[in-house]
């Protein structure tokens, strides 16, 4: 169902013009939780509102039955939202769009054995992918937008095969969407800092428009955990960047790397809140007591965990991490590349996956699952107070045909429209 637009004329000199904004009418907003006699959340209350948007910001929010004639008779474009639910836009906090097959037809991922086998394969694949990588990255951005994501942390290969070309192409692609998309970039040594002798390239990349320095399996790939991690942290500190490492390693080396990272961040407070461990599979293998202890340290020193929440035999312990207030972020990881053919670009699907894996089947926990994908204020806080949208907020939102957030997470409705700074970027 498409949104309905109309222009309402009036002779009032105070009326705003089309260029100054529009009225989003009949929009459904969550207003609170419904609780039973045991104080359990059993439903979500919603009401219909009219929202005036101008210059990319929300200027007014009026409950529908309180909207008076003078407010509706403005000389502005009015968009009938058809009682669709408004949700905040999503953030994909870990995705590779610089070396994707997406945009060139179906291709399954080739079977490989170890991570070093994959590195050898990539050394052959990247020269074939590189010439068209900008166009494919742009198509990935378009797909993410269609699912409601308006922000991504993009991990980009820095390796001797592509040099800085993958990064240059990615920057060009992102710049073409600077008016409808936000991003961070992690310069990532996919072939290992030491294993591929990429320190010099990473230092060059750090002088470009990036945000994070990455690393890769410092023991399994680089063969020297301390040296590999020291280089990664040194580059980040030298160029005032954050850290986001790919850590696929099992026990004991995975835990040893995490312990060393905690030590480094403890020594360098400037990296607290700017350091992330992506994948962190060793967490799923730890005894509960060790897991609880390391989670406490992550929270204390501001080290975040980024996970694609993979469906594997050992499920990532997201509930334990969240219990200790660890900053847990999620990403789709890829769309379709040599590592996996399963990425969809849909972050709402990730919230749905979390709900299924961790048995978040009730109204409250389904609602809270949105925290996994919207790294900012949700419509309701944990107590059920309405906190979004609010006057002055950026007009970044999604419209879906759902009665509430819990239904959206469980049923994965189509994104009817996606807005960025008050402009439609998908419908």
CSV table of C-alpha atoms in Angstrom, one decimal:
chain,number,residue,atom,x,y,z
A,1,UNK,CA,0.0,0.0,0.0
A,2,UNK,CA,1.4,3.3,-1.0
A,3,UNK,CA,1.3,6.5,1.1
A,4,UNK,CA,-1.2,9.1,-0.1
A,5,UNK,CA,-0.1,12.6,-0.7
A,6,UNK,CA,-2.2,15.7,-1.1
A,7,UNK,CA,-1.8,19.5,-1.0
A,8,UNK,CA,-4.2,21.3,1.2
A,9,UNK,CA,-4.7,25.0,0.2
A,10,UNK,CA,-5.4,27.9,2.5
A,11,UNK,CA,-5.3,31.7,2.2
A,12,UNK,CA,-3.8,32.2,5.7
A,13,UNK,CA,-0.6,34.3,5.4
A,14,UNK,CA,0.9,32.2,8.2
A,15,UNK,CA,0.8,29.0,6.2
A,16,UNK,CA,4.0,27.2,5.4
A,17,UNK,CA,5.0,26.4,1.9
A,18,UNK,CA,5.7,23.0,0.4
A,19,UNK,CA,9.4,23.7,0.5
A,20,UNK,CA,9.2,24.3,4.3
A,21,UNK,CA,7.9,20.8,5.2
A,22,UNK,CA,5.1,18.4,5.2
A,23,UNK,CA,2.5,16.9,7.5
A,24,UNK,CA,2.6,13.2,8.1
A,25,UNK,CA,-0.9,12.3,9.1
A,26,UNK,CA,-2.5,9.2,10.7
A,27,UNK,CA,0.8,7.8,11.9
A,28,UNK,CA,0.8,5.1,14.6
A,29,UNK,CA,3.1,5.7,17.6
A,30,UNK,CA,3.6,3.5,20.6
A,31,UNK,CA,2.5,5.2,23.8
A,32,UNK,CA,3.1,2.6,26.5
A,33,UNK,CA,2.9,-0.9,27.8
A,34,UNK,CA,-0.3,-2.7,28.9
A,35,UNK,CA,0.4,-4.8,32.1
A,36,UNK,CA,-1.6,-7.5,33.8
A,37,UNK,CA,-2.2,-7.8,37.5
A,38,UNK,CA,1.2,-9.4,37.9
A,39,UNK,CA,2.8,-6.4,36.3
A,40,UNK,CA,3.8,-8.4,33.2
A,41,UNK,CA,3.7,-6.6,29.8
A,42,UNK,CA,1.0,-8.3,27.7
A,43,UNK,CA,0.5,-5.7,25.0
A,44,UNK,CA,1.6,-2.3,23.6
A,45,UNK,CA,-0.6,0.7,23.5
A,46,UNK,CA,-0.6,2.9,20.4
A,47,UNK,CA,-2.4,6.0,19.2
A,48,UNK,CA,-2.6,7.9,15.9
A,49,UNK,CA,-0.7,11.2,15.6
A,50,UNK,CA,0.0,13.9,13.1
A,51,UNK,CA,3.6,14.9,12.8
A,52,UNK,CA,4.9,18.0,11.1
A,53,UNK,CA,8.4,17.7,9.5
A,54,UNK,CA,10.5,20.6,8.3
A,55,UNK,CA,14.1,20.9,7.4
A,56,UNK,CA,14.8,17.3,8.2
A,57,UNK,CA,13.5,17.6,11.7
A,58,UNK,CA,10.3,16.8,13.6
A,59,UNK,CA,8.7,20.1,14.5
A,60,UNK,CA,5.4,19.0,16.1
A,61,UNK,CA,3.7,15.9,17.3
A,62,UNK,CA,-0.1,16.1,17.8
A,63,UNK,CA,-2.4,13.3,18.9
A,64,UNK,CA,-4.9,12.8,16.1
A,65,UNK,CA,-8.1,13.6,18.0
A,66,UNK,CA,-6.5,16.8,19.3
A,67,UNK,CA,-5.5,18.1,15.8
A,68,UNK,CA,-7.7,21.1,15.1
A,69,UNK,CA,-8.8,22.5,11.8
A,70,UNK,CA,-6.2,25.2,11.7
A,71,UNK,CA,-3.5,22.7,12.0
A,72,UNK,CA,-4.8,20.5,9.2
A,73,UNK,CA,-5.6,23.4,6.9
A,74,UNK,CA,-2.0,24.3,6.3
A,75,UNK,CA,-0.7,25.1,2.8
A,76,UNK,CA,1.7,22.2,3.0
A,77,UNK,CA,2.0,18.8,1.5
A,78,UNK,CA,0.1,16.2,3.6
A,79,UNK,CA,1.1,12.6,3.6
A,80,UNK,CA,-1.5,10.1,4.8
A,81,UNK,CA,0.5,7.3,6.6
A,82,UNK,CA,-2.5,5.0,6.5
A,83,UNK,CA,-2.1,4.2,10.2
A,84,UNK,CA,1.3,2.6,9.6
A,85,UNK,CA,3.6,2.1,12.6
A,86,UNK,CA,6.6,4.5,12.9
A,87,UNK,CA,9.9,2.8,13.9
A,88,UNK,CA,13.4,4.4,14.1
A,89,UNK,CA,15.8,3.5,11.3
A,90,UNK,CA,18.3,0.7,11.8
A,91,UNK,CA,22.0,0.5,12.0
A,92,UNK,CA,24.1,-2.3,10.5
A,93,UNK,CA,27.2,-2.3,12.6
A,94,UNK,CA,29.2,-4.8,10.7
A,95,UNK,CA,29.1,-5.3,7.0
A,96,UNK,CA,31.5,-5.9,4.1
A,97,UNK,CA,30.3,-4.2,0.9
A,98,UNK,CA,33.7,-3.6,-0.7
A,99,UNK,CA,34.1,-7.1,-2.1
A,100,UNK,CA,30.6,-8.5,-2.6
A,101,UNK,CA,29.1,-10.7,-5.4
A,102,UNK,CA,25.9,-8.8,-4.9
A,103,UNK,CA,24.9,-6.9,-8.0
A,104,UNK,CA,26.3,-9.5,-10.5
A,105,UNK,CA,23.9,-12.4,-10.2
A,106,UNK,CA,23.7,-15.4,-7.9
A,107,UNK,CA,26.9,-17.0,-6.7
A,108,UNK,CA,27.2,-19.4,-3.8
A,109,UNK,CA,30.2,-19.2,-1.5
A,110,UNK,CA,33.1,-21.6,-2.4
A,111,UNK,CA,33.9,-24.3,0.1
A,112,UNK,CA,37.2,-23.7,1.9
A,113,UNK,CA,38.9,-25.1,4.9
A,114,UNK,CA,40.8,-22.7,7.1
A,115,UNK,CA,41.0,-19.0,7.3
A,116,UNK,CA,44.3,-19.1,5.6
A,117,UNK,CA,42.7,-21.1,2.7
A,118,UNK,CA,40.2,-18.3,2.4
A,119,UNK,CA,43.0,-15.7,2.3
A,120,UNK,CA,44.6,-17.6,-0.6
A,121,UNK,CA,41.3,-17.7,-2.3
A,122,UNK,CA,40.8,-14.0,-1.9
A,123,UNK,CA,44.1,-13.2,-3.3
A,124,UNK,CA,42.8,-14.6,-6.6
A,125,UNK,CA,39.2,-13.2,-6.3
A,126,UNK,CA,39.9,-9.6,-5.4
A,127,UNK,CA,41.5,-8.6,-8.7
A,128,UNK,CA,38.3,-9.8,-10.4
A,129,UNK,CA,35.9,-8.0,-8.0
A,130,UNK,CA,37.8,-4.8,-7.7
A,131,UNK,CA,37.0,-3.1,-11.1
A,132,UNK,CA,33.3,-3.1,-10.4
A,133,UNK,CA,33.4,-2.8,-6.6
A,134,UNK,CA,32.1,0.8,-6.5
A,135,UNK,CA,28.9,0.0,-8.4
A,136,UNK,CA,28.3,-3.2,-6.3
A,137,UNK,CA,28.8,-1.2,-3.0
A,138,UNK,CA,26.2,1.3,-4.2
A,139,UNK,CA,23.7,-1.5,-4.9
A,140,UNK,CA,24.4,-2.8,-1.4
A,141,UNK,CA,23.6,0.6,0.1
A,142,UNK,CA,20.4,0.8,-1.8
A,143,UNK,CA,19.4,-2.7,-0.5
A,144,UNK,CA,20.2,-1.7,3.1
A,145,UNK,CA,18.1,1.4,2.7
A,146,UNK,CA,15.1,-0.5,1.4
A,147,UNK,CA,15.1,-2.6,4.6
A,148,UNK,CA,15.3,0.6,6.8
A,149,UNK,CA,19.0,0.9,7.5
A,150,UNK,CA,20.4,4.4,7.2
A,151,UNK,CA,23.7,3.7,8.9
A,152,UNK,CA,26.4,1.1,8.5
A,153,UNK,CA,29.9,0.4,9.8
A,154,UNK,CA,31.6,-0.8,6.7
A,155,UNK,CA,34.7,-3.0,7.0
A,156,UNK,CA,37.0,-2.6,4.1
A,157,UNK,CA,39.8,-4.8,2.9
A,158,UNK,CA,43.3,-3.4,3.3
A,159,UNK,CA,45.7,-6.0,1.8
A,160,UNK,CA,48.6,-6.2,-0.6
A,161,UNK,CA,46.4,-7.4,-3.5
A,162,UNK,CA,44.0,-4.5,-3.6
A,163,UNK,CA,46.3,-1.9,-1.8
A,164,UNK,CA,44.1,1.0,-1.0
A,165,UNK,CA,41.8,0.6,-4.1
A,166,UNK,CA,39.0,-1.2,-2.2
A,167,UNK,CA,38.9,1.7,0.2
A,168,UNK,CA,39.0,4.3,-2.5
A,169,UNK,CA,36.1,2.7,-4.3
A,170,UNK,CA,34.1,2.3,-1.1
A,171,UNK,CA,34.6,6.0,-0.3
A,172,UNK,CA,33.4,7.0,-3.7
A,173,UNK,CA,30.3,4.8,-3.3
A,174,UNK,CA,29.5,6.2,0.1
A,175,UNK,CA,30.0,9.7,-1.0
A,176,UNK,CA,27.4,9.3,-3.7
A,177,UNK,CA,24.9,8.5,-0.9
A,178,UNK,CA,26.0,11.2,1.6
A,179,UNK,CA,22.5,12.9,1.4
A,180,UNK,CA,20.7,9.7,2.4
A,181,UNK,CA,23.0,7.5,4.4
A,182,UNK,CA,25.5,7.7,7.3
A,183,UNK,CA,28.5,5.4,7.9
A,184,UNK,CA,31.7,4.6,9.6
A,185,UNK,CA,34.6,2.7,8.0
A,186,UNK,CA,36.9,0.2,9.6
A,187,UNK,CA,40.2,-0.4,7.7
A,188,UNK,CA,40.5,-4.1,8.0
A,189,UNK,CA,43.6,-6.4,7.2
A,190,UNK,CA,41.6,-9.4,5.9
A,191,UNK,CA,44.8,-11.2,5.2
A,192,UNK,CA,46.4,-10.5,8.6
A,193,UNK,CA,48.6,-7.5,9.7
A,194,UNK,CA,51.7,-9.7,10.0
A,195,UNK,CA,50.8,-12.5,7.7
A,196,UNK,CA,50.4,-10.2,4.7
A,197,UNK,CA,52.8,-7.5,6.0
A,198,UNK,CA,50.0,-4.8,5.8
A,199,UNK,CA,51.1,-2.5,8.6
A,200,UNK,CA,52.3,0.1,6.1
A,201,UNK,CA,49.1,0.0,4.1
A,202,UNK,CA,47.0,0.3,7.3
A,203,UNK,CA,49.0,3.4,8.3
A,204,UNK,CA,48.3,4.9,4.9
A,205,UNK,CA,44.6,4.0,5.3
A,206,UNK,CA,44.6,5.6,8.7
A,207,UNK,CA,45.4,8.9,7.0
A,208,UNK,CA,42.2,8.7,4.9
A,209,UNK,CA,38.6,9.2,5.9
A,210,UNK,CA,38.2,6.2,8.2
A,211,UNK,CA,37.1,5.6,11.8
A,212,UNK,CA,38.5,2.3,13.0
A,213,UNK,CA,41.6,0.2,12.6
A,214,UNK,CA,41.0,-3.5,12.4
A,215,UNK,CA,42.8,-6.7,13.0
A,216,UNK,CA,42.4,-10.4,12.3
A,217,UNK,CA,43.0,-13.5,14.4
A,218,UNK,CA,46.4,-12.5,15.9
A,219,UNK,CA,47.4,-16.0,16.9
A,220,UNK,CA,45.9,-18.3,14.2
A,221,UNK,CA,46.7,-16.0,11.3
A,222,UNK,CA,49.4,-13.7,12.4
A,223,UNK,CA,51.2,-16.2,14.7
A,224,UNK,CA,52.2,-13.6,17.3
A,225,UNK,CA,49.3,-12.3,19.3
A,226,UNK,CA,51.1,-9.6,21.2
A,227,UNK,CA,52.9,-8.2,18.2
A,228,UNK,CA,49.8,-8.2,16.0
A,229,UNK,CA,47.6,-6.5,18.6
A,230,UNK,CA,50.3,-4.0,19.6
A,231,UNK,CA,50.5,-2.9,15.9
A,232,UNK,CA,46.8,-2.6,15.7
A,233,UNK,CA,46.5,-0.5,18.8
A,234,UNK,CA,49.6,1.6,18.0
A,235,UNK,CA,48.1,2.6,14.6
A,236,UNK,CA,44.8,3.5,16.2
A,237,UNK,CA,46.5,5.6,18.9
A,238,UNK,CA,48.9,7.2,16.4
A,239,UNK,CA,46.0,8.4,14.2
A,240,UNK,CA,43.3,8.9,16.8
A,241,UNK,CA,41.1,6.0,15.5
A,242,UNK,CA,38.9,3.4,17.2
A,243,UNK,CA,39.6,-0.3,17.1
A,244,UNK,CA,37.4,-3.0,15.7
A,245,UNK,CA,39.0,-6.5,15.3
A,246,UNK,CA,37.7,-9.6,13.7
A,247,UNK,CA,38.3,-12.4,16.2
A,248,UNK,CA,37.2,-15.8,15.1
A,249,UNK,CA,39.5,-17.8,17.3
A,250,UNK,CA,38.4,-20.5,19.7
A,251,UNK,CA,39.7,-21.2,23.2
A,252,UNK,CA,42.2,-20.7,24.5
A,253,UNK,CA,43.7,-18.2,22.0
A,254,UNK,CA,40.5,-16.3,21.6
A,255,UNK,CA,40.2,-15.6,25.3
A,256,UNK,CA,43.9,-14.7,25.5
A,257,UNK,CA,43.5,-12.1,22.8
A,258,UNK,CA,40.5,-10.6,24.6
A,259,UNK,CA,42.4,-10.5,27.9
A,260,UNK,CA,45.3,-8.7,26.2
A,261,UNK,CA,42.9,-6.2,24.6
A,262,UNK,CA,41.3,-5.5,28.0
A,263,UNK,CA,44.8,-4.8,29.3
A,264,UNK,CA,45.6,-2.4,26.4
A,265,UNK,CA,42.3,-0.5,26.7
A,266,UNK,CA,42.8,-0.2,30.5
A,267,UNK,CA,46.2,1.3,29.9
A,268,UNK,CA,44.9,3.7,27.1
A,269,UNK,CA,41.7,5.3,28.4
A,270,UNK,CA,41.2,7.2,25.1
A,271,UNK,CA,40.2,3.8,23.6
A,272,UNK,CA,37.5,3.2,26.1
A,273,UNK,CA,34.2,3.3,24.3
A,274,UNK,CA,36.0,3.1,21.0
A,275,UNK,CA,37.1,-0.5,21.0
A,276,UNK,CA,35.1,-3.4,19.6
A,277,UNK,CA,35.5,-7.1,19.2
A,278,UNK,CA,33.6,-8.5,16.3
A,279,UNK,CA,32.5,-12.1,16.2
A,280,UNK,CA,34.3,-13.1,19.5
A,281,UNK,CA,33.3,-16.7,19.0
A,282,UNK,CA,35.4,-17.8,22.1
A,283,UNK,CA,32.7,-16.2,24.3
A,284,UNK,CA,30.3,-18.9,23.3
A,285,UNK,CA,32.8,-21.5,24.5
A,286,UNK,CA,33.7,-20.1,27.9
A,287,UNK,CA,32.4,-21.6,31.2
A,288,UNK,CA,29.7,-19.3,32.7
A,289,UNK,CA,31.9,-18.0,35.5
A,290,UNK,CA,34.7,-16.9,33.1
A,291,UNK,CA,32.1,-15.4,30.8
A,292,UNK,CA,30.5,-13.4,33.6
A,293,UNK,CA,33.9,-12.1,34.7
A,294,UNK,CA,35.0,-11.0,31.2
A,295,UNK,CA,31.7,-9.4,30.5
A,296,UNK,CA,32.1,-7.3,33.6
A,297,UNK,CA,35.5,-6.2,32.3
A,298,UNK,CA,34.1,-5.3,28.9
A,299,UNK,CA,31.5,-3.2,30.5
A,300,UNK,CA,33.9,-1.5,32.9
A,301,UNK,CA,36.4,-0.5,30.2
A,302,UNK,CA,33.9,0.3,27.4
A,303,UNK,CA,34.8,-2.6,25.1
A,304,UNK,CA,31.8,-3.5,22.8
A,305,UNK,CA,30.9,-6.7,21.1
A,306,UNK,CA,29.6,-6.8,17.5
A,307,UNK,CA,28.0,-10.0,16.4
A,308,UNK,CA,26.1,-11.2,13.3
A,309,UNK,CA,24.4,-13.6,15.7
A,310,UNK,CA,25.3,-16.7,13.6
A,311,UNK,CA,23.2,-19.9,13.7
A,312,UNK,CA,25.9,-22.3,14.8
A,313,UNK,CA,26.2,-25.1,17.4
A,314,UNK,CA,27.4,-22.7,20.1
A,315,UNK,CA,25.1,-19.8,20.4
A,316,UNK,CA,26.6,-16.4,21.2
A,317,UNK,CA,25.8,-15.5,24.9
A,318,UNK,CA,24.1,-12.2,24.1
A,319,UNK,CA,21.8,-12.3,27.2
A,320,UNK,CA,24.7,-12.6,29.6
A,321,UNK,CA,26.6,-9.8,27.9
A,322,UNK,CA,23.5,-7.6,28.1
A,323,UNK,CA,22.9,-8.5,31.7
A,324,UNK,CA,26.3,-6.9,32.5
A,325,UNK,CA,25.6,-3.9,30.3
A,326,UNK,CA,28.1,-4.7,27.6
A,327,UNK,CA,27.6,-2.6,24.5
A,328,UNK,CA,26.3,-5.4,22.2
A,329,UNK,CA,25.8,-4.4,18.5
A,330,UNK,CA,24.7,-6.4,15.5
A,331,UNK,CA,25.4,-6.5,11.8
A,332,UNK,CA,24.5,-8.5,8.8
A,333,UNK,CA,28.2,-9.1,8.0
A,334,UNK,CA,27.7,-9.5,4.3
A,335,UNK,CA,25.2,-9.6,1.5
A,336,UNK,CA,26.7,-12.3,-0.7
A,337,UNK,CA,30.4,-12.9,-0.8
A,338,UNK,CA,33.1,-15.6,-0.7
A,339,UNK,CA,32.4,-16.2,3.0
A,340,UNK,CA,28.6,-16.7,2.9
A,341,UNK,CA,25.7,-16.5,0.6
A,342,UNK,CA,23.1,-15.9,3.4
A,343,UNK,CA,23.3,-12.1,4.1
A,344,UNK,CA,20.1,-10.3,3.3
A,345,UNK,CA,20.9,-6.7,4.4
A,346,UNK,CA,17.8,-6.8,6.6
A,347,UNK,CA,18.6,-5.8,10.2
A,348,UNK,CA,15.0,-6.4,11.3
A,349,UNK,CA,15.6,-10.0,10.5
A,350,UNK,CA,18.6,-9.9,12.9
A,351,UNK,CA,16.3,-8.8,15.7
A,352,UNK,CA,13.9,-11.6,14.8
A,353,UNK,CA,16.8,-14.1,14.8
A,354,UNK,CA,17.8,-12.9,18.3
A,355,UNK,CA,14.3,-13.3,19.5
A,356,UNK,CA,14.2,-16.9,18.2
A,357,UNK,CA,17.6,-17.9,19.5
A,358,UNK,CA,17.1,-16.5,23.0
A,359,UNK,CA,13.4,-17.3,23.3
A,360,UNK,CA,12.3,-13.7,23.4
A,361,UNK,CA,8.7,-14.7,22.6
A,362,UNK,CA,6.7,-12.3,25.0
A,363,UNK,CA,5.6,-8.8,24.2
A,364,UNK,CA,8.2,-7.0,26.3
A,365,UNK,CA,11.3,-8.9,25.1
A,366,UNK,CA,10.1,-8.8,21.4
A,367,UNK,CA,9.8,-5.0,21.8
A,368,UNK,CA,13.2,-4.7,23.4
A,369,UNK,CA,14.8,-6.8,20.6
A,370,UNK,CA,14.8,-3.6,18.6
A,371,UNK,CA,17.7,-2.4,20.8
A,372,UNK,CA,19.9,-4.9,18.9
A,373,UNK,CA,19.4,-3.0,15.6
A,374,UNK,CA,18.5,0.6,16.4
A,375,UNK,CA,21.5,2.0,18.3
A,376,UNK,CA,19.6,5.0,19.6
A,377,UNK,CA,16.4,5.7,21.5
A,378,UNK,CA,13.5,3.3,20.9
A,379,UNK,CA,9.8,4.5,20.9
A,380,UNK,CA,9.5,3.3,24.5
A,381,UNK,CA,12.0,3.1,27.3
A,382,UNK,CA,12.4,0.0,29.4
A,383,UNK,CA,9.6,1.2,31.7
A,384,UNK,CA,7.2,1.9,28.9
A,385,UNK,CA,7.5,5.7,28.8
A,386,UNK,CA,7.2,7.2,25.3
A,387,UNK,CA,10.5,8.8,24.4
A,388,UNK,CA,10.6,8.8,20.6
A,389,UNK,CA,9.9,10.5,18.3
A,390,UNK,CA,10.4,13.8,20.0
A,391,UNK,CA,10.3,17.4,18.8
A,392,UNK,CA,13.7,18.4,17.4
A,393,UNK,CA,14.7,14.9,16.5
A,394,UNK,CA,16.0,14.0,13.0
A,395,UNK,CA,13.2,12.8,10.9
A,396,UNK,CA,14.8,9.4,10.3
A,397,UNK,CA,12.1,6.7,10.5
A,398,UNK,CA,10.5,3.6,8.9
A,399,UNK,CA,6.8,3.0,8.3
A,400,UNK,CA,5.6,-0.6,8.6
A,401,UNK,CA,2.1,-2.2,8.5
A,402,UNK,CA,2.2,-3.6,12.1
A,403,UNK,CA,0.3,-2.9,15.3
A,404,UNK,CA,3.5,-2.5,17.4
A,405,UNK,CA,7.2,-3.1,17.6
A,406,UNK,CA,6.8,-6.6,18.9
A,407,UNK,CA,4.7,-7.6,15.9
A,408,UNK,CA,7.2,-6.0,13.6
A,409,UNK,CA,10.1,-8.0,15.1
A,410,UNK,CA,8.1,-11.3,15.0
A,411,UNK,CA,6.4,-11.0,11.6
A,412,UNK,CA,9.0,-9.0,9.6
A,413,UNK,CA,6.6,-6.8,7.6
A,414,UNK,CA,7.6,-5.0,4.4
A,415,UNK,CA,9.1,-1.6,4.9
A,416,UNK,CA,6.4,0.6,3.4
A,417,UNK,CA,8.6,3.7,3.4
A,418,UNK,CA,11.9,4.8,4.7
A,419,UNK,CA,12.7,8.4,5.5
A,420,UNK,CA,16.1,10.1,6.1
A,421,UNK,CA,16.2,13.7,7.3
A,422,UNK,CA,12.6,14.0,6.3
A,423,UNK,CA,13.1,12.8,2.7
A,424,UNK,CA,11.8,9.5,1.3
A,425,UNK,CA,14.7,7.3,0.4
A,426,UNK,CA,12.6,4.1,-0.2
A,427,UNK,CA,9.0,3.5,-1.0
